[in-house]
Amino acid sequence: MSSGWRNWFAGRGRSLGAGALVLAALAVGRVVTDQLPDAKAVGSAPIERVAQIGEVAHLRVGDVKVVKVQGGKVWSGIVEAKTTPGMWVVADIEFTPRRDEGAISLATIRDDAGHEWSLGRGISTCKLGIPGVPMTCQVAVEVPAKAMSGAELVLRWNPYDRRWDDQAVIPLTIDDESAATWAKNEEPIKIPLAKVGR
Amino acid sequence: MTGRGVPYAVPVGNAGESTSGAAAAPGRVRRAFSDLAKRPLRQLATWAAGVALLLTAPFGGWADAAKPALATAEAKQVIHTGPLDITIERISSSTRPSKAFTALEDGQYLMVFGTVKSTQPTTLDNGELAEVVRLVGVDGLQKSNLDSRPVPVGESTTAKPLGYYVVDSTMMFEVPPLMTFEVAWVWQRTGSVTPPASVQVEIEKLTFRESSLEDSFEWLDPAPMAHLRLPVTVKDPYVDPKPAS
């Protein structure tokens, strides 16, 4: 019986060897792939244009400048008012669209611990602009009422596809003092419709 | 007759070639193994898998998988659904809970009140809030805010609620990180149905996995994980203040 199995293996040695080599190659390939950065993620990462408050960031869809940042417990628009268990950070923006579809539809605040707060229950009025005509508008983002290390406001055209396009990054100062002040501010921050033209 | 011409009656050669009685068994086994060794590898693997599958039958391998028993939750207990930690605190019904709602002529809103806190570092924006709470055995629930058709009582867990932030009665779809929100999951019941005395609430657990449609990871596959029954408090409808004369 044992000689039969030896014959069986002897007849299939080449096939078994090839199979073992294929498995080994796949295993090595998996290890190498796991160690390398994801080429798709690296290649499609957004291009970040850092600008301080008061500076213009030149984006593909237009020029954007944050002129003022304030915070409070409530923002009040033309339809509804929204409160928060944290605090609203509201940025006043000057935006000049460069294209028909020019808009700031994504506004997020991120910290250096990897947290990211997107528009969510907030608002952006920086939409429906006219190419070449400056508009003044606002974005409001809801964040916890506490100091935030490395806080940055990110403004971008499209909230659905974050690949390749550029985005403005505005460093913010949200320290203990500003967080405490904003978290106690019960006066609604007015957010009217955007003003188009000067 | 020597027997050489009658192989089935008289053993010839060595014992392994015998075909009768206990002595014949080793020969058959050897031939069977010899035949097996000549079979293609793929066929052998298929046969082995089939035999293994058959062998699982006596041990319940073909039986329906047992559904895990649902845990019974307590009111205000923190329940970990995956992306969200939630509590369920009370249930009420009203034909107009607040100014933000349209008054209902025949039917009412059913509201499950509780809290929600994200476990994730980034804002949850894929409808997770509406996926984690369902009602069991309630008739007349609208399927969703986009589909007003009522679902049969046996399928009431397919009716999807809308989330509201209780403090300002505004709709809530996304849940940002590091904050706890007082929320209400709100269903609309249609028809002349009276509010139920109590309702069974089912909590769903979500799984983080790669989407089969998109190149992304999402919280998917809601599955029942716990339930609790709470009484329903009927609230008077909101009435708009009379304009100053």
Coordinates of C-alpha atoms in Angstrom, one line a residue:
Chain A
M1 CA 0.0 0.0 0.0
S2 CA 2.8 2.4 0.9
S3 CA 4.4 1.8 -2.4
G4 CA 1.2 2.8 -4.1
W5 CA 1.1 6.1 -2.4
R6 CA 4.8 6.7 -3.2
N7 CA 3.9 6.1 -6.8
W8 CA 0.9 8.4 -6.5
F9 CA 3.2 11.2 -5.1
A10 CA 5.9 10.4 -7.6
G11 CA 3.5 10.9 -10.5
R12 CA 2.4 14.3 -9.2
G13 CA 5.5 15.7 -7.8
R14 CA 5.8 18.4 -10.5
S15 CA 2.2 19.5 -9.9
L16 CA 2.4 19.6 -6.2
G17 CA 5.7 21.5 -6.4
A18 CA 4.2 24.1 -8.7
G19 CA 1.2 24.4 -6.4
A20 CA 3.4 24.9 -3.4
L21 CA 5.4 27.6 -5.3
V22 CA 2.2 29.4 -6.2
L23 CA 1.0 29.4 -2.6
A24 CA 4.4 30.6 -1.4
A25 CA 4.4 33.4 -4.0
L26 CA 0.9 34.5 -3.0
A27 CA 2.0 34.6 0.7
V28 CA 5.1 36.7 -0.1
G29 CA 3.0 39.0 -2.3
R30 CA 0.5 39.5 0.5
V31 CA 3.3 40.3 3.0
V32 CA 4.9 42.8 0.6
T33 CA 1.5 44.4 -0.2
D34 CA 0.6 44.8 3.5
Q35 CA 3.9 46.6 4.1
L36 CA 3.6 49.1 1.3
P37 CA 1.4 52.2 1.5
D38 CA -1.9 52.1 -0.4
A39 CA -0.9 53.5 -3.8
K40 CA -4.5 54.5 -4.6
A41 CA -4.9 56.4 -1.3
V42 CA -1.5 58.2 -1.7
G43 CA -2.2 59.0 -5.4
S44 CA -5.7 60.4 -4.8
A45 CA -5.0 62.3 -1.6
P46 CA -6.3 65.9 -1.7
I47 CA -3.9 68.8 -2.2
E48 CA -4.0 71.0 0.9
R49 CA -3.5 74.8 0.6
V50 CA -2.8 76.2 4.1
A51 CA -3.9 79.8 4.7
Q52 CA -4.2 81.7 8.0
I53 CA -7.3 83.6 9.0
G54 CA -7.3 86.7 6.7
E55 CA -5.3 85.0 4.0
V56 CA -6.6 83.9 0.6
A57 CA -6.4 80.2 -0.4
H58 CA -6.5 79.8 -4.1
L59 CA -8.5 76.7 -4.9
R60 CA -9.5 75.2 -8.2
V61 CA -13.1 76.2 -7.7
G62 CA -12.3 79.7 -6.4
D63 CA -10.5 81.9 -4.0
V64 CA -11.5 81.5 -0.3
K65 CA -10.7 83.6 2.7
V66 CA -11.8 83.1 6.3
V67 CA -12.1 86.6 7.8
K68 CA -13.5 85.8 11.2
V69 CA -14.1 82.8 13.5
Q70 CA -16.6 82.9 16.4
G71 CA -18.4 80.3 18.6
G72 CA -21.5 79.8 20.6
K73 CA -24.3 77.4 21.7
V74 CA -26.8 78.4 19.0
W75 CA -26.8 79.4 15.4
S76 CA -29.9 80.9 13.8
G77 CA -30.6 80.7 10.1
I78 CA -33.5 82.0 8.1
V79 CA -35.6 78.8 8.7
E80 CA -34.4 77.3 11.9
A81 CA -32.1 77.6 14.9
K82 CA -30.0 74.8 16.2
T83 CA -28.4 74.3 19.6
T84 CA -25.8 71.8 20.6
P85 CA -24.5 69.9 23.5
G86 CA -21.0 71.1 22.5
M87 CA -20.4 74.4 20.7
W88 CA -20.8 75.8 17.2
V89 CA -17.7 77.1 15.5
V90 CA -18.8 79.6 12.8
A91 CA -16.5 81.0 10.2
D92 CA -17.3 84.1 8.1
I93 CA -15.9 83.6 4.6
E94 CA -15.2 85.6 1.5
F95 CA -15.5 83.4 -1.5
T96 CA -15.1 84.2 -5.2
P97 CA -16.1 81.2 -7.4
R98 CA -14.0 80.5 -10.4
R99 CA -16.4 78.0 -12.0
D100 CA -20.1 77.5 -12.5
E101 CA -20.2 74.8 -9.8
G102 CA -18.0 76.7 -7.4
A103 CA -19.1 76.2 -3.9
I104 CA -17.9 75.3 -0.4
S105 CA -20.0 72.2 0.3
L106 CA -17.6 70.6 2.7
A107 CA -16.5 72.2 6.0
T108 CA -14.9 70.1 8.6
I109 CA -12.9 70.7 11.7
R110 CA -10.1 68.2 12.6
D111 CA -7.6 67.9 15.4
D112 CA -4.2 66.3 15.7
A113 CA -5.6 63.2 17.5
G114 CA -7.4 62.1 14.3
H115 CA -10.9 63.4 15.1
E116 CA -12.9 65.0 12.4
W117 CA -16.2 66.8 12.7
S118 CA -18.0 67.4 9.4
L119 CA -20.9 69.7 8.7
G120 CA -23.5 67.3 10.1
R121 CA -26.2 69.5 11.6
G122 CA -24.3 72.6 10.7
I123 CA -24.6 74.7 7.5
S124 CA -22.7 76.2 4.6
T125 CA -24.2 79.2 2.9
C126 CA -21.2 79.4 0.5
K127 CA -23.2 77.9 -2.5
L128 CA -24.8 79.0 -5.7
G129 CA -22.2 81.6 -6.4
I130 CA -21.6 83.4 -9.7
P131 CA -18.2 82.9 -11.3
G132 CA -16.0 85.9 -10.7
V133 CA -18.5 87.6 -8.4
P134 CA -17.3 87.7 -4.7
M135 CA -19.7 86.5 -2.1
T136 CA -19.7 86.6 1.7
C137 CA -21.0 83.5 3.4
Q138 CA -20.6 81.3 6.5
V139 CA -20.1 77.8 7.6
A140 CA -21.0 76.3 11.0
V141 CA -19.5 73.1 12.5
E142 CA -20.5 71.4 15.7
V143 CA -17.6 70.3 18.0
P144 CA -17.2 69.4 21.7
A145 CA -17.0 72.3 24.1
K146 CA -13.3 71.9 25.0
A147 CA -9.9 72.8 24.0
M148 CA -8.7 71.2 20.8
S149 CA -5.1 70.6 20.0
G150 CA -4.0 71.3 16.4
A151 CA -7.5 72.4 15.3
E152 CA -7.9 73.1 11.6
L153 CA -10.8 74.1 9.5
V154 CA -10.9 72.4 6.1
L155 CA -13.0 73.9 3.3
R156 CA -13.6 72.1 0.1
W157 CA -15.9 72.0 -2.9
N158 CA -17.3 68.5 -2.7
P159 CA -18.3 66.6 0.4
Y160 CA -18.8 63.3 -1.4
D161 CA -15.6 62.7 -3.2
R162 CA -12.4 63.7 -1.4
R163 CA -10.0 62.5 -4.1
W164 CA -7.5 64.6 -6.0
D165 CA -9.1 68.0 -5.7
D166 CA -7.6 70.7 -3.5
Q167 CA -8.9 72.1 -0.2
A168 CA -8.2 75.0 2.0
V169 CA -6.8 74.3 5.5
I170 CA -7.1 77.1 8.0
P171 CA -5.4 76.7 11.4
L172 CA -7.7 77.5 14.4
T173 CA -7.0 78.4 18.0
I174 CA -9.5 76.6 20.2
D175 CA -7.9 76.7 23.6
D176 CA -9.4 76.5 27.1
E177 CA -10.2 80.2 27.1
S178 CA -12.0 80.3 23.8
A179 CA -13.8 77.0 24.4
A180 CA -15.1 78.2 27.7
T181 CA -16.2 81.6 26.3
W182 CA -17.9 80.0 23.3
A183 CA -19.6 77.3 25.3
K184 CA -21.2 80.0 27.5
N185 CA -22.3 82.2 24.6
E186 CA -26.1 81.6 24.5
E187 CA -26.6 84.5 22.0
P188 CA -27.6 83.0 18.7
I189 CA -25.1 83.5 15.9
K190 CA -26.9 84.9 12.9
I191 CA -26.4 83.0 9.7
P192 CA -28.3 84.8 6.9
L193 CA -28.3 83.9 3.2
A194 CA -25.0 84.5 1.5
K195 CA -24.5 88.0 0.1
V196 CA -23.4 88.0 -3.5
G197 CA -21.5 91.0 -4.8
R198 CA -19.9 93.8 -2.8
Chain B
M1 CA -10.9 -29.7 -11.3
T2 CA -8.0 -27.9 -9.7
G3 CA -9.8 -24.7 -9.0
R4 CA -7.7 -22.5 -11.2
G5 CA -10.6 -22.0 -13.5
V6 CA -13.0 -21.2 -10.7
P7 CA -11.4 -18.1 -9.1
Y8 CA -14.6 -17.2 -7.1
A9 CA -14.6 -20.6 -5.3
V10 CA -10.9 -21.4 -4.7
P11 CA -8.2 -19.1 -3.6
V12 CA -5.3 -18.8 -5.9
G13 CA -2.0 -17.1 -5.6
N14 CA -1.5 -15.2 -2.3
A15 CA -4.1 -14.4 0.3
G16 CA -4.5 -10.8 -0.9
E17 CA -6.1 -11.9 -4.1
S18 CA -8.7 -14.0 -2.2
T19 CA -12.3 -12.8 -3.0
S20 CA -14.3 -14.6 -0.3
G21 CA -14.5 -14.3 3.5
A22 CA -12.3 -12.2 5.8
A23 CA -9.2 -13.0 3.7
A24 CA -10.8 -11.2 0.7
A25 CA -11.1 -7.8 2.5
P26 CA -7.5 -6.7 2.3
G27 CA -7.4 -7.3 -1.4
R28 CA -10.4 -5.2 -2.0
V29 CA -9.1 -2.4 0.1
R30 CA -5.8 -2.5 -1.7
R31 CA -7.5 -2.3 -5.1
A32 CA -9.8 0.5 -3.8
F33 CA -6.7 2.5 -2.8
S34 CA -5.0 1.6 -6.0
D35 CA -8.0 2.9 -7.9
L36 CA -8.2 6.0 -5.8
A37 CA -4.5 6.8 -6.5
K38 CA -5.3 6.8 -10.2
R39 CA -8.0 9.4 -9.9
P40 CA -7.4 13.1 -10.7
L41 CA -6.5 15.2 -7.8
R42 CA -9.5 17.5 -8.3
Q43 CA -11.9 14.6 -8.2
L44 CA -10.3 13.3 -5.0
A45 CA -10.6 16.7 -3.4
T46 CA -14.3 16.9 -4.4
W47 CA -15.0 13.5 -3.0
A48 CA -13.2 14.3 0.2
A49 CA -15.2 17.5 0.6
G50 CA -18.5 15.6 0.0
V51 CA -17.6 12.9 2.5
A52 CA -16.7 15.6 5.1
L53 CA -20.0 17.3 4.4
L54 CA -21.9 14.1 4.9
L55 CA -20.1 13.3 8.1
T56 CA -21.3 16.6 9.6
A57 CA -24.9 15.6 9.3
P58 CA -25.1 13.4 12.5
F59 CA -23.6 16.4 14.4
G60 CA -26.1 19.0 13.3
G61 CA -24.1 20.3 10.4
W62 CA -27.2 20.5 8.1
A63 CA -29.5 21.9 10.7
D64 CA -30.6 25.5 10.6
A65 CA -28.3 27.8 12.6
A66 CA -29.7 28.6 16.0
K67 CA -30.6 32.2 16.4
P68 CA -28.8 33.7 19.4
A69 CA -31.2 34.7 22.1
L70 CA -31.8 38.4 22.3
A71 CA -30.5 40.1 25.5
T72 CA -33.1 42.0 27.6
A73 CA -32.0 45.5 28.1
E74 CA -33.0 47.9 30.8
A75 CA -34.2 51.4 30.4
K76 CA -31.2 53.9 30.5
Q77 CA -28.7 51.1 30.1
V78 CA -25.9 51.9 27.8
I79 CA -26.1 49.5 24.8
H80 CA -23.0 49.1 22.5
T81 CA -24.3 48.8 18.9
G82 CA -20.9 49.2 17.3
P83 CA -20.7 52.7 15.9
L84 CA -23.0 54.1 18.6
D85 CA -23.5 53.7 22.3
I86 CA -27.2 54.4 23.0
T87 CA -29.6 54.4 25.8
I88 CA -33.4 53.9 25.6
E89 CA -35.3 55.8 28.3
R90 CA -39.0 56.3 27.5
I91 CA -41.7 56.2 24.7
S92 CA -44.4 58.6 24.0
S93 CA -47.0 59.3 21.3
S94 CA -48.6 62.5 20.1
T95 CA -50.4 63.8 17.0
R96 CA -48.0 66.8 17.1
P97 CA -45.0 66.5 19.4
S98 CA -43.7 70.0 18.8
K99 CA -43.8 73.0 16.4
A100 CA -41.5 71.2 14.1
F101 CA -44.0 68.5 13.3
T102 CA -47.1 68.5 11.1
A103 CA -50.3 67.7 13.0
L104 CA -51.8 64.3 12.1
E105 CA -55.5 63.9 11.6
D106 CA -55.6 60.1 11.7
G107 CA -52.6 58.4 13.3
Q108 CA -49.8 59.6 15.6
Y109 CA -46.1 59.9 16.0
L110 CA -44.4 57.3 18.1
M111 CA -41.2 58.5 19.8
V112 CA -38.5 56.5 21.5
F113 CA -36.4 58.8 23.6
G114 CA -32.8 58.1 24.6
T115 CA -29.2 59.2 24.2
V116 CA -26.6 58.5 21.5
K117 CA -22.8 58.9 21.6
S118 CA -20.5 58.0 18.7
T119 CA -17.7 55.5 19.3
Q120 CA -15.9 56.7 16.1
P121 CA -13.3 59.4 15.6
T122 CA -15.1 60.9 12.7
T123 CA -18.7 62.0 12.1
L124 CA -21.0 59.1 11.3
D125 CA -22.9 60.2 8.2
N126 CA -24.2 57.0 6.6
G127 CA -27.6 56.7 8.4
E128 CA -26.3 54.7 11.3
L129 CA -28.5 56.6 13.8
A130 CA -31.7 55.4 12.1
E131 CA -30.5 51.8 11.8
V132 CA -29.9 50.9 15.4
V133 CA -33.5 51.1 16.8
R134 CA -36.6 49.3 15.6
L135 CA -40.2 48.7 16.9
V136 CA -41.6 45.1 17.1
G137 CA -45.2 44.2 16.5
V138 CA -46.6 47.7 15.9
D139 CA -49.1 48.1 13.1
G140 CA -49.5 51.0 10.8
L141 CA -45.9 52.3 10.8
Q142 CA -44.8 54.1 7.7
K143 CA -41.9 52.4 6.0
S144 CA -39.7 55.6 6.0
N145 CA -39.9 59.3 5.6
L146 CA -39.6 58.7 1.8
D147 CA -42.2 55.9 1.6
S148 CA -45.4 56.6 3.5
R149 CA -46.9 53.1 2.9
P150 CA -47.7 51.3 6.2
V151 CA -45.8 48.1 6.7
P152 CA -47.6 44.9 8.0
V153 CA -47.5 44.4 11.8
G154 CA -45.2 41.4 11.3
E155 CA -42.7 43.5 9.4
S156 CA -42.7 46.5 11.7
T157 CA -38.9 46.2 12.2
T158 CA -38.5 47.2 8.6
A159 CA -40.0 50.6 9.3
K160 CA -37.1 53.1 9.5
P161 CA -37.4 56.1 12.0
L162 CA -36.1 59.6 11.7
G163 CA -33.7 60.9 14.3
Y164 CA -34.3 64.2 16.1
Y165 CA -32.2 66.2 18.5
V166 CA -34.6 66.6 21.4
V167 CA -33.4 70.0 22.6
D168 CA -34.3 71.9 19.5
S169 CA -36.6 69.4 17.6
T170 CA -34.4 69.4 14.5
M171 CA -33.8 66.4 12.4
M172 CA -30.5 64.6 13.0
F173 CA -28.8 62.3 10.5
E174 CA -25.1 62.5 11.4
V175 CA -23.5 61.9 14.7
P176 CA -20.3 63.7 15.4
P177 CA -17.7 62.3 17.8
L178 CA -17.1 63.0 21.5
M179 CA -20.6 64.4 22.2
T180 CA -23.7 62.9 23.8
F181 CA -27.0 63.8 22.2
E182 CA -30.5 63.5 23.6
V183 CA -32.4 62.1 20.7
A184 CA -35.8 60.7 19.7
W185 CA -36.3 58.0 17.1
V186 CA -39.6 59.0 15.5
W187 CA -42.0 56.8 13.6
Q188 CA -45.3 57.9 12.0
R189 CA -48.4 55.7 12.3
T190 CA -51.1 56.0 9.8
G191 CA -54.8 55.2 9.9
S192 CA -57.2 55.5 12.9
V193 CA -55.0 53.6 15.2
T194 CA -55.0 54.2 18.9
P195 CA -51.6 54.5 20.6
P196 CA -50.4 51.1 22.0
A197 CA -50.2 50.7 25.8
S198 CA -46.6 49.5 25.5
V199 CA -44.1 48.9 22.7
Q200 CA -41.2 46.5 22.3
V201 CA -38.1 48.2 21.2
E202 CA -35.4 46.2 19.4
I203 CA -31.8 47.3 19.3
E204 CA -29.7 46.5 16.2
K205 CA -26.0 45.8 16.1
L206 CA -24.0 46.9 13.1
T207 CA -20.8 45.3 11.6
F208 CA -17.9 47.3 10.2
R209 CA -16.9 45.7 6.9
E210 CA -16.0 46.5 3.3
S211 CA -19.0 47.4 1.1
S212 CA -19.7 45.0 -1.7
L213 CA -20.7 47.9 -3.9
E214 CA -18.1 50.6 -3.2
D215 CA -14.5 50.7 -2.4
S216 CA -15.1 51.7 1.2
F217 CA -15.7 50.3 4.7
E218 CA -19.0 51.0 6.3
W219 CA -21.2 50.0 9.2
L220 CA -23.6 47.5 7.7
D221 CA -25.7 44.3 8.4
P222 CA -28.0 45.4 11.2
A223 CA -28.9 42.4 13.4
P224 CA -31.1 42.3 16.5
M225 CA -29.0 42.3 19.7
A226 CA -31.3 43.3 22.5
H227 CA -34.8 44.3 23.3
L228 CA -36.9 46.0 26.0
R229 CA -40.6 46.8 26.4
L230 CA -41.6 50.2 27.7
P231 CA -45.0 51.8 28.4
V232 CA -46.2 54.5 26.0
T233 CA -47.2 57.9 27.4
V234 CA -49.7 59.8 25.4
K235 CA -48.8 63.5 25.2
D236 CA -51.1 66.4 24.2
P237 CA -50.4 67.8 20.8
Y238 CA -48.5 71.1 20.4
V239 CA -50.8 74.0 19.7
D240 CA -49.5 77.1 18.0
P241 CA -49.8 80.2 20.2
K242 CA -52.6 82.5 19.2
P243 CA -51.4 85.6 17.3
A244 CA -51.6 88.8 19.3
S245 CA -54.6 90.8 18.4

